Every structure is written in C-alpha cells, then in structure tokens.
mmCIF file of C-alpha atoms in Angstrom:
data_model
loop_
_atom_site.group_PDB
_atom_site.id
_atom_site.type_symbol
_atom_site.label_atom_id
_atom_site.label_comp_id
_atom_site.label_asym_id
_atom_site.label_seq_id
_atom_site.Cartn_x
_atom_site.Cartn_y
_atom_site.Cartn_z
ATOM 1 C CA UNK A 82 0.000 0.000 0.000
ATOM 2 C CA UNK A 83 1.524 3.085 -0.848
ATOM 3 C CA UNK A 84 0.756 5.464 1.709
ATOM 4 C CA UNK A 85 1.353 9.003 -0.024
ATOM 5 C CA UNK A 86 2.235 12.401 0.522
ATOM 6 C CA UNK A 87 -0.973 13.505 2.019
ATOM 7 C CA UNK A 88 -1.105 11.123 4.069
ATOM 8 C CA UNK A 89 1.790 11.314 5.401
ATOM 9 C CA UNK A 90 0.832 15.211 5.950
ATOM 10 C CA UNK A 91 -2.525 14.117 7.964
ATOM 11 C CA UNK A 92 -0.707 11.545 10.149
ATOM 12 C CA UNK A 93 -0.970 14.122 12.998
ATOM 13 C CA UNK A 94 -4.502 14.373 12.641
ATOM 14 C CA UNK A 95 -7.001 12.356 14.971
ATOM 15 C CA UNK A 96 -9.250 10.385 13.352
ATOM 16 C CA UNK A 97 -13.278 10.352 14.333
ATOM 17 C CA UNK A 98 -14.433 7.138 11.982
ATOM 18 C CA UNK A 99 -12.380 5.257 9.659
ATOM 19 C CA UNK A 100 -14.134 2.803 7.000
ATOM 20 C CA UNK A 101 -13.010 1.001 3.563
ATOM 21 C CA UNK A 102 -13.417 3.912 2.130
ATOM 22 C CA UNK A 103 -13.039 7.378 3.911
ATOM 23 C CA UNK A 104 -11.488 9.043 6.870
ATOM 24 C CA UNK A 105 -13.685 11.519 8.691
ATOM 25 C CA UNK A 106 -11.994 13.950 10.932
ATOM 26 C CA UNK A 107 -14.737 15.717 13.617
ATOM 27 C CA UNK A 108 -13.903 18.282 16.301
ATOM 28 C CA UNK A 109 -16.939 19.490 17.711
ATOM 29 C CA UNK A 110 -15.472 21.807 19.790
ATOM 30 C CA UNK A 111 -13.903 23.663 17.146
ATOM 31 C CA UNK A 112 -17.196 23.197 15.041
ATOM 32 C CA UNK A 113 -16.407 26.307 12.757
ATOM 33 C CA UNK A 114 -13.277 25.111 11.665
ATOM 34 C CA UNK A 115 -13.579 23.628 7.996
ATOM 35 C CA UNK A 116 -10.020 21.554 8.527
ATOM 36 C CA UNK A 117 -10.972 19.664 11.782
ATOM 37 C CA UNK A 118 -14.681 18.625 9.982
ATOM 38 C CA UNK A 119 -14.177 17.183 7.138
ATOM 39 C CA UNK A 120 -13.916 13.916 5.111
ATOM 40 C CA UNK A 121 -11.035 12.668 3.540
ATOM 41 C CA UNK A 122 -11.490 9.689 1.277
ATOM 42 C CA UNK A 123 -8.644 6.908 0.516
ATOM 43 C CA UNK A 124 -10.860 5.590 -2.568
ATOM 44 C CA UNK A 125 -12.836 7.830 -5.465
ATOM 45 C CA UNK A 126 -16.277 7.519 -4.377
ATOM 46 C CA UNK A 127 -19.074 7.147 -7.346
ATOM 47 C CA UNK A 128 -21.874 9.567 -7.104
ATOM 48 C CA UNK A 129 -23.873 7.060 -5.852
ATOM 49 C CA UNK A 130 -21.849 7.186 -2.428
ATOM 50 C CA UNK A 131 -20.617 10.444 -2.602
ATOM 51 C CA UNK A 132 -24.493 11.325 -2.110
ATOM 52 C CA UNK A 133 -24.690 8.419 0.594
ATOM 53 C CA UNK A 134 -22.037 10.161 2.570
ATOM 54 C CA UNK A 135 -23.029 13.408 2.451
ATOM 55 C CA UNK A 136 -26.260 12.774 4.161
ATOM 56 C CA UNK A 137 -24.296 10.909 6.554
ATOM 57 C CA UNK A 138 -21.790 13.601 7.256
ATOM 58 C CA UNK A 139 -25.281 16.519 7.089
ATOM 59 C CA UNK A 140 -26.382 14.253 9.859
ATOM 60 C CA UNK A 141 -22.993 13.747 12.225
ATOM 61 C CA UNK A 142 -23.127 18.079 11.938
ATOM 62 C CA UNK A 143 -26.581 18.564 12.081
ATOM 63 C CA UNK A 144 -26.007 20.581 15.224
ATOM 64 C CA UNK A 145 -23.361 22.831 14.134
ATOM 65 C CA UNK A 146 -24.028 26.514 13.651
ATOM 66 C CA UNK A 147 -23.225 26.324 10.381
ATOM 67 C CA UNK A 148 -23.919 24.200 7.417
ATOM 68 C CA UNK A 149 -20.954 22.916 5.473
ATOM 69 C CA UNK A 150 -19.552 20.214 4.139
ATOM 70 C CA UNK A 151 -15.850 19.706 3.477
ATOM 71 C CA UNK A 152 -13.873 16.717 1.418
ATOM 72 C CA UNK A 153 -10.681 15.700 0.489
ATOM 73 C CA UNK A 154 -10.298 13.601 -2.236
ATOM 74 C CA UNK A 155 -7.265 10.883 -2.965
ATOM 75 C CA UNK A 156 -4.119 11.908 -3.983
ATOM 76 C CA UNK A 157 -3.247 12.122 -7.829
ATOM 77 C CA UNK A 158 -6.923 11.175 -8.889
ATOM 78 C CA UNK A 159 -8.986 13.779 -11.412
ATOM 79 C CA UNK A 160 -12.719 13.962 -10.286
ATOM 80 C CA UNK A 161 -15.123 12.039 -12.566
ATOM 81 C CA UNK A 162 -17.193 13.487 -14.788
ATOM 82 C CA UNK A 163 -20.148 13.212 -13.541
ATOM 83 C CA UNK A 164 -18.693 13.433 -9.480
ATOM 84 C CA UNK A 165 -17.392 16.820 -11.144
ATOM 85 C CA UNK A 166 -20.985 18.218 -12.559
ATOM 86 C CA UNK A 167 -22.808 17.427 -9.192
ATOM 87 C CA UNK A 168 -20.566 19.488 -6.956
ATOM 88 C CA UNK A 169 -20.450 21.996 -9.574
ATOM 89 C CA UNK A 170 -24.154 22.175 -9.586
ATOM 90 C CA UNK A 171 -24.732 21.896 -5.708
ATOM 91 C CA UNK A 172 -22.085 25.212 -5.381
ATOM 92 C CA UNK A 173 -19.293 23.310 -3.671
ATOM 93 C CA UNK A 174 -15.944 25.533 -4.695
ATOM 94 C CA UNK A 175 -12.898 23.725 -6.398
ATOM 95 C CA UNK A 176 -9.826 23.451 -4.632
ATOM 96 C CA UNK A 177 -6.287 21.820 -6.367
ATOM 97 C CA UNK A 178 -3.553 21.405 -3.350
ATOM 98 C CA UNK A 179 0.322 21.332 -4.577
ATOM 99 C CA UNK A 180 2.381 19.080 -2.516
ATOM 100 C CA UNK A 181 5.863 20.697 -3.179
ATOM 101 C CA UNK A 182 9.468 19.064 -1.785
ATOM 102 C CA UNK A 183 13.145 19.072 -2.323
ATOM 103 C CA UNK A 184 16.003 18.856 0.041
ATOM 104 C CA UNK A 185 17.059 21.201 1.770
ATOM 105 C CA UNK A 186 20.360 21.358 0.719
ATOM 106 C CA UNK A 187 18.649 22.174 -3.212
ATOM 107 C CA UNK A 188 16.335 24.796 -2.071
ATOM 108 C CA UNK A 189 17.266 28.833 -3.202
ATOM 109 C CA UNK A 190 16.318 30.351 0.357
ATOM 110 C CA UNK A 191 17.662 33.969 -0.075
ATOM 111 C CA UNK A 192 19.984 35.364 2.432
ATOM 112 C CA UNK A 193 19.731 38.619 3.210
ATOM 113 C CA UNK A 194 20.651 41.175 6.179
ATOM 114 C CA UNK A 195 17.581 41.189 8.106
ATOM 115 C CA UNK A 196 18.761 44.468 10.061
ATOM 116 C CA UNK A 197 16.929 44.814 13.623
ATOM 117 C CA UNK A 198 14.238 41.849 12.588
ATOM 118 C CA UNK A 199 14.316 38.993 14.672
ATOM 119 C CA UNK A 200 14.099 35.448 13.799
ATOM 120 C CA UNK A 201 13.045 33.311 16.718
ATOM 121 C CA UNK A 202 10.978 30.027 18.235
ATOM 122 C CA UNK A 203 7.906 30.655 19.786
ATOM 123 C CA UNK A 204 8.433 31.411 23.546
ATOM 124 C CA UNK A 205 5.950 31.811 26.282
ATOM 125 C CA UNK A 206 7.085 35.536 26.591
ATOM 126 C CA UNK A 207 5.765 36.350 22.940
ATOM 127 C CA UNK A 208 2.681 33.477 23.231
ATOM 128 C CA UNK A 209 0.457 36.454 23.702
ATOM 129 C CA UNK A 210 1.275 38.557 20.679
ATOM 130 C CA UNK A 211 1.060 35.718 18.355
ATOM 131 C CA UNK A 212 -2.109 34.627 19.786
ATOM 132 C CA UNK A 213 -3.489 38.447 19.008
ATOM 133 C CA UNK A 214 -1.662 38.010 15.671
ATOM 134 C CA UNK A 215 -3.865 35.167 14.464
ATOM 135 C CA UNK A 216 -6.917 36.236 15.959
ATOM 136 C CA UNK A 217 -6.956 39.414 13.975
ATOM 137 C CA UNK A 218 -6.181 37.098 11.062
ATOM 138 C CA UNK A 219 -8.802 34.861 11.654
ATOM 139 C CA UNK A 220 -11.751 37.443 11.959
ATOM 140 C CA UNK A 221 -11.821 37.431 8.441
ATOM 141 C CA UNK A 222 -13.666 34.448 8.737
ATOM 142 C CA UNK A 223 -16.220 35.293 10.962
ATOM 143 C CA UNK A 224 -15.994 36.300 14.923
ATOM 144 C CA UNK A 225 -17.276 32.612 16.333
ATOM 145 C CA UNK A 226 -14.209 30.857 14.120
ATOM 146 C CA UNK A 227 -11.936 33.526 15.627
ATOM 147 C CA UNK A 228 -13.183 33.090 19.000
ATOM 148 C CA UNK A 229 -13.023 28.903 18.777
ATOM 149 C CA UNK A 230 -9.464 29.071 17.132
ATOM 150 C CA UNK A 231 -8.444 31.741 20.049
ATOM 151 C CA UNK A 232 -9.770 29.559 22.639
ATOM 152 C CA UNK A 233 -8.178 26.345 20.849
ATOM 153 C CA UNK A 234 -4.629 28.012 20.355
ATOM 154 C CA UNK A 235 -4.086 29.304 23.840
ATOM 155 C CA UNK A 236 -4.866 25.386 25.192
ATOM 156 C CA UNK A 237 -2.983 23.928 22.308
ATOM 157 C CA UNK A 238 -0.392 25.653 20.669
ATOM 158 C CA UNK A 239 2.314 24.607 19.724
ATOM 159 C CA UNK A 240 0.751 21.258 19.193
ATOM 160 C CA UNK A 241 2.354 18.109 19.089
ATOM 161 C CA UNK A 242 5.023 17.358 16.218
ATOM 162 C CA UNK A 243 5.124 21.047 15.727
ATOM 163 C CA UNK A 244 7.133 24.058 16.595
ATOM 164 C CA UNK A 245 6.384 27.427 15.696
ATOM 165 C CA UNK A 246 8.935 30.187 14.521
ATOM 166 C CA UNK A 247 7.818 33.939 14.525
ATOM 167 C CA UNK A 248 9.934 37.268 12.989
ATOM 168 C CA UNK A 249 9.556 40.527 15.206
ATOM 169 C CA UNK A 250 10.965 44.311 13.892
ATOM 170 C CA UNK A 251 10.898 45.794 17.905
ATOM 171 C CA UNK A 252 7.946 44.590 19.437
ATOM 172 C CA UNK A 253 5.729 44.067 16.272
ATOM 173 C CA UNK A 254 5.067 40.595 15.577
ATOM 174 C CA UNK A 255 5.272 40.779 11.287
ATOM 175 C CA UNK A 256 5.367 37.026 10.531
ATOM 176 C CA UNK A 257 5.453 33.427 11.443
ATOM 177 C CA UNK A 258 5.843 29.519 10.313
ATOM 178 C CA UNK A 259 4.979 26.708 11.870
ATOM 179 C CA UNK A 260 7.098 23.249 10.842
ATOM 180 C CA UNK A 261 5.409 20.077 11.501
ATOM 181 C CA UNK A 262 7.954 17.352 12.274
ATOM 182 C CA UNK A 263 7.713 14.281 9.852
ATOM 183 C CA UNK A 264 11.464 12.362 10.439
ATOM 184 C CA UNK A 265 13.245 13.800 7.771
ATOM 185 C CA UNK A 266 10.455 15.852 6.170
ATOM 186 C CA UNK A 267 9.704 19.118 7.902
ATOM 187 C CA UNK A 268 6.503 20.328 6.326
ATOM 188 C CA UNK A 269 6.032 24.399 6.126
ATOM 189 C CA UNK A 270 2.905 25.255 7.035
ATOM 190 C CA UNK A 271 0.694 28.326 8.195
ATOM 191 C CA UNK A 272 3.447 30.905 6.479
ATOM 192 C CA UNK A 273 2.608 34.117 6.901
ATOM 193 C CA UNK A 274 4.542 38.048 6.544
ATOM 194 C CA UNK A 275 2.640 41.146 6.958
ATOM 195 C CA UNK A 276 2.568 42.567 3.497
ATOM 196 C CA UNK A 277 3.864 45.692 3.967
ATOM 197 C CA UNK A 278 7.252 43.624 5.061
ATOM 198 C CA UNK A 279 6.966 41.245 2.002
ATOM 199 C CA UNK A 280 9.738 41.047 -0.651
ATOM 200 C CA UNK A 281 12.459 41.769 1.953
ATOM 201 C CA UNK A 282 13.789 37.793 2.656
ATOM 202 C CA UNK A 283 11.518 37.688 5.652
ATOM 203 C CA UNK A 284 9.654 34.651 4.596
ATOM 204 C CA UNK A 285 12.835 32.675 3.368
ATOM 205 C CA UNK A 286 14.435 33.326 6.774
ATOM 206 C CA UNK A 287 11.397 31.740 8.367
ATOM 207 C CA UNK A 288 11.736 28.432 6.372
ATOM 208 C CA UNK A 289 15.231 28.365 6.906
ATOM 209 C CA UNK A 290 15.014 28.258 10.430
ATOM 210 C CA UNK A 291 11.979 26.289 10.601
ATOM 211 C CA UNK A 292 14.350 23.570 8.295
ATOM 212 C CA UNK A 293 17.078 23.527 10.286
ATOM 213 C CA UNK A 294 18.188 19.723 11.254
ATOM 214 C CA UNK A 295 16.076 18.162 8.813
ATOM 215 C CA UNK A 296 16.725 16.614 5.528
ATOM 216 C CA UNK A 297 13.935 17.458 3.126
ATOM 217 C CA UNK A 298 11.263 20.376 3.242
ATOM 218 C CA UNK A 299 7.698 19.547 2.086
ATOM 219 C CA UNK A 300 4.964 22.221 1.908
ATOM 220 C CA UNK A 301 1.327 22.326 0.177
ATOM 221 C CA UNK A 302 -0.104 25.169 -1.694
ATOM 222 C CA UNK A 303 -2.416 26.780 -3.953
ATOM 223 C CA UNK A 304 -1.833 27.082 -7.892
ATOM 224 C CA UNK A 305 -1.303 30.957 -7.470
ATOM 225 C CA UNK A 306 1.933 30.626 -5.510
ATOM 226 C CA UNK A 307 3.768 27.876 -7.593
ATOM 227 C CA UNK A 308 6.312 30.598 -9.425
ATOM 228 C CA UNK A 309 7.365 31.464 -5.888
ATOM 229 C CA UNK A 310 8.203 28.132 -4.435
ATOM 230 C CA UNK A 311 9.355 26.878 -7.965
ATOM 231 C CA UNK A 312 11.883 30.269 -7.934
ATOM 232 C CA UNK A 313 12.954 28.639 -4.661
ATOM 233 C CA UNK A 314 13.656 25.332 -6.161
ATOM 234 C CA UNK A 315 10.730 23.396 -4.697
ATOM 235 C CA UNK A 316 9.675 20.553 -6.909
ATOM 236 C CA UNK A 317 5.562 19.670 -7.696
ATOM 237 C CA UNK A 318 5.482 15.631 -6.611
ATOM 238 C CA UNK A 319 1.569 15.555 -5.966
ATOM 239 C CA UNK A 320 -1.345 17.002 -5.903
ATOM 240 C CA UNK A 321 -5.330 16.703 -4.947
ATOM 241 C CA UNK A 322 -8.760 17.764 -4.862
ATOM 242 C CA UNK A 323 -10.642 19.714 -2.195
ATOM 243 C CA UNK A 324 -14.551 20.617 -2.144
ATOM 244 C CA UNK A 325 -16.307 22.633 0.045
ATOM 245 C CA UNK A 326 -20.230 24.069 0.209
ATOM 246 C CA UNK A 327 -20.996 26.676 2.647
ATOM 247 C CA UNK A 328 -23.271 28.847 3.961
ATOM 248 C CA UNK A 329 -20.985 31.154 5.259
ATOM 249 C CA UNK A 330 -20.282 33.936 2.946
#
C-alpha cells in the first residue's frame, strides 16, 4: 500500500471514523473550523456514495451553527465526470492542493541582512502577541471561528510534532511559520509576513530556520503561488482535490 504524501501530511490528525473507504476527521469543539470537519477519502467515491455520505456527514453536523460540508479527495486522482458536474451544480468551490518538496540542501532560500528583525521560536514571553496576531487574522472568517481558534490556540499551541517560529521588527510581531515534524520531512505550514514587510527575505528566513536539522522540506499550496516556491527550487510531486459548500459567505 503506498501510503502518499498527504497522508503522510494528515498523520498528525485524529481520526473520528475510519471505513473502507473514507477518513472523517470531527472536532466538535472547534465546530467552525472547515479543517478539523471534514472527510477525507482513501478511494474515489461514485456519485452514488458520494451522495450516501453526504447525508451521513449533514447528519454527524446537524447541530453545528453552520452548514458545510468539506472533502478531500485521494491523492493524484482527477474527479469524474459526472462526481465533477454534481458538486459543480450543488455550489461546492474547487480546490487543487500542490504538494511541493526538495532537500534542503537544493532549495534557493535567499539570504539577506535582516537588520533589527528577529528570527526566533515561539516562547511563552511572545505566546500572547502571536495569539493576538492570528486572531486578527482569523476574523476574516467570521468572529465565532476567531473566537473557537483563540480559545483552541491558547490550550494547544504549539501542538504536538510542531514548533512554531515567529519574525519581530521591535515589538511588532510581522510574521510566522509553523514546521510540523515528519522524520526527515519538515513540512512548512501556516506561512505568513505582513505585506507591507513582504519582498524583503523575511519569509525565506522563516523556512530556513523552521528547516534547520532536517533533511527534506515539504509544503502544500495553492496554484497561485507555484512561481514562488518553484523560484525557490521546490519541486511539484503531488497534488489533490478539495470541495467545500458553505453557507458562510
């Protein structure tokens, strides 16, 4: 059985029912969070199931606040045809996930004189300004996600397998990584830089020090940012489908 990139990338992830077919992943305390409620499947469901399952999963979160539903589909697989014109009909959005690697020792990560910014691991003197950071960037999503994920990150954070690397200019908190520990893969994830500090070698300071010790560096990422991460030497190995249907705007 060949066990996959994104698998390997959900390993962390704690598993609410597991059948033949699927994965689901449910978190009802963080019940506004599209990534901890969601299916992921191992096989390409018909249409026929992919229907059976959706009632099922309408059912498992008929309490929620809101009403979503959120899939993964298997790695390297299109969506069939007719899979393809149902979701497109019943308004779930498309989304096509890059898995990117290399080693580090082939990755371009610019170098450049930083000045007075700071590159550091998370510590529990700056736990509170990151905390602020992220819920300001969560609001965008709606107040009740950026309460949940507030609530969940001050009991959580940094979770297990993970460590998370912030930059500071004085005491402004302008950017931050967090690398997920896979044995010789580190996986980049949640990268972030204020824009108005973008361009400036910020972000490849962050994966560098999020990389440090490891052998390879494995990331996943929208369509729109593959020039940037190819520039850097990162290498497209995999890919797959997302869906989602909300009813939050």
């Amino acid at each position: 059985y060949y066990m996959g990139f994104k698998n390997l990338l959900m390993s962390h992830n704690k598993v609410y029912k597991e059948t033949a077919s699927y994965y689901h992943m449910k978190n009802p305390q963080m019940n506004e969070r599209y990534y901890d409620n969601y299916m992921d499947y191992k096989i390409m469901p018909s249409l026929h199931v992919f229907k059976e399952d959706m009632a099922y999963l309408s059912q498992e979160q008929k309490d929620y606040p809101d009403d979503y539903a959120m899939v993964f589909f298997p790695e390297q697989m299109p969506i069939p045809t007719d899979l393809q014109e149902y979701l497109e009909k019943e308004g779930f959005e498309f989304s096509k996930h890059i898995i990117f690697t290399n080693d580090l020792a082939n990755l371009k990560l610019k170098k450049t004189d930083l000045g007075a910014i700071r590159i550091e691991e998370l510590s529990p003197e700056s736990l509170t300004d990151y905390l602020q950071l992220k819920y300001q960037n969560n609001l965008e999503f709606g107040q009740d996600y950026a309460e949940q994920m507030l609530a969940f990150n001050k009991e959580n954070l940094p979770e297990k397998g993970s460590k998370i690397y912030i930059a500071s200019d004085g005491d402004k908190l302008i950017g931050d990584v967090t690398a997920w520990d896979y044995g010789d893969y580190v996986e980049i994830d949640d990268f972030s830089v204020l824009e108005d500090y973008r361009g400036r070698g910020i972000g490849s300071a962050l994966q560098s020090y999020a990389s440090q010790g490891y052998q390879k560096v494995i990331l996943i990422s929208e369509e729109e940012n593959r020039a940037m991460y190819e520039h850097q030497s990162y290498v497209e190995v995999s890919y797959y489908w997302t869906v989602l249907k909300s009813s939050r705007p």
